[in-house]
XYZ file of C-alpha atoms in Angstrom:
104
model
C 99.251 106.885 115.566
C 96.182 104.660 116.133
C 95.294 103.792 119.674
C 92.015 102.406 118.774
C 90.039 101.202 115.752
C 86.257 100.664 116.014
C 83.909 99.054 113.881
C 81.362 101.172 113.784
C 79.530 102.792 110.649
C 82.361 105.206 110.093
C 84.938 102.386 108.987
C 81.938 100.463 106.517
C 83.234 103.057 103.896
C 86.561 101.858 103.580
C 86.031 98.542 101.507
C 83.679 100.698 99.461
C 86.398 102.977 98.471
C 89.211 100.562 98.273
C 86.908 98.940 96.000
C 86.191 101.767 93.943
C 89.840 103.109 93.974
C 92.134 100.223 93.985
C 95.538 102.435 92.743
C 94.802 105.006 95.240
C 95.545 102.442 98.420
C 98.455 100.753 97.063
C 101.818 101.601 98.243
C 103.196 104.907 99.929
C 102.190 107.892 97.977
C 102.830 111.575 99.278
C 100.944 114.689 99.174
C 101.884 117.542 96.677
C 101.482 121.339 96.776
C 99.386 120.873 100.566
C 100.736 122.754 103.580
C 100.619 121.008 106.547
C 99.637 123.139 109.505
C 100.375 121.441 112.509
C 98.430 122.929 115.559
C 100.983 123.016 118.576
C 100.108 123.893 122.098
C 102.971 126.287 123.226
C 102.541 125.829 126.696
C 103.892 122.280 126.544
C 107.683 121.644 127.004
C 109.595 119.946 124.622
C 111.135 116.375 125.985
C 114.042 114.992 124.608
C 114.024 110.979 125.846
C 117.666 109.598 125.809
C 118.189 107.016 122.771
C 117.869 103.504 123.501
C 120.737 100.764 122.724
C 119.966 98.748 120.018
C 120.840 95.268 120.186
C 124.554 94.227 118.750
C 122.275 91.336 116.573
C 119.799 94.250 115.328
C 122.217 96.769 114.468
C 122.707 95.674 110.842
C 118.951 95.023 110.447
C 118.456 98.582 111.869
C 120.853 100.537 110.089
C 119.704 98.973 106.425
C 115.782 99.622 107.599
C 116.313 103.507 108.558
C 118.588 103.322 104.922
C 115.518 102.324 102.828
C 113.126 104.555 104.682
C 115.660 107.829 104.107
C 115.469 106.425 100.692
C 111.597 106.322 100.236
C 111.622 110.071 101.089
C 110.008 108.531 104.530
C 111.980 110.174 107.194
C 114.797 112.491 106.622
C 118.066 112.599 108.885
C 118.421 115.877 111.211
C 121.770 117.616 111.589
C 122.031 119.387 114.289
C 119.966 119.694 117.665
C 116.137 119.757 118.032
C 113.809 119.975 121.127
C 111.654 116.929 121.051
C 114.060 113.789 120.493
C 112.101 110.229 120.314
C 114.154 106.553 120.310
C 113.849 104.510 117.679
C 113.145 100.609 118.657
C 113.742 98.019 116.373
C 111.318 95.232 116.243
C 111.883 91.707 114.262
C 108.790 90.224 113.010
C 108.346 86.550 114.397
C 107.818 85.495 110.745
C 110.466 86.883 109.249
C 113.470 87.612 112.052
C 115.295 89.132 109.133
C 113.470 91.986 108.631
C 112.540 94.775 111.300
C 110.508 97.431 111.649
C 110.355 100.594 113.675
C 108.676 101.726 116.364
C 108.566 104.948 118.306
């Protein structure tokens, strides 16, 4: 997650490439045959926040949103229990109430 974007010479690149590479920033690709290795500091204790209520209006909205991203190969459901739990907020888009996305 991005908590800041500056505008410095390290961003100028970016309209270069897309430029150069139109196909390559279209859509939601995935990564094949890479290994991520995810560096995790063991001294830090797992949280597991309590899940939020979503909103009797949103629950549709919600429900059909998490559908399409299990879908896209996006996020995948988790049987069973795991140490770091996260809620899931729904969040309409003032142009288009209809549709909602996700935030963590």
């Amino acid at each position: 997650m991005a908590n800041a974007i500056s505008e410095g010479p390290e961003n100028s690149n970016i309209t270069e490439e897309q430029l150069k590479f139109p196909g390559l920033f279209k859509g939601i690709r995935k990564l094949k045959n890479f290994t991520v290795k995810l560096h995790i500091d063991t001294s830090v204790t797992p949280v597991a926040n309590a899940h939020r209520r979503i909103p009797l209006h949103l629950r549709k909205a919600t429900e059909l949103e998490l559908q399409h991203l299990v879908e896209m190969d996006i996020i995948e459901p988790v049987e069973g229990p795991t140490p770091w739990v996260s809620p899931v907020v729904g969040v309409t888009k003032p142009h288009n109430k209809t549709k909602i996305r996700m935030c963590r």
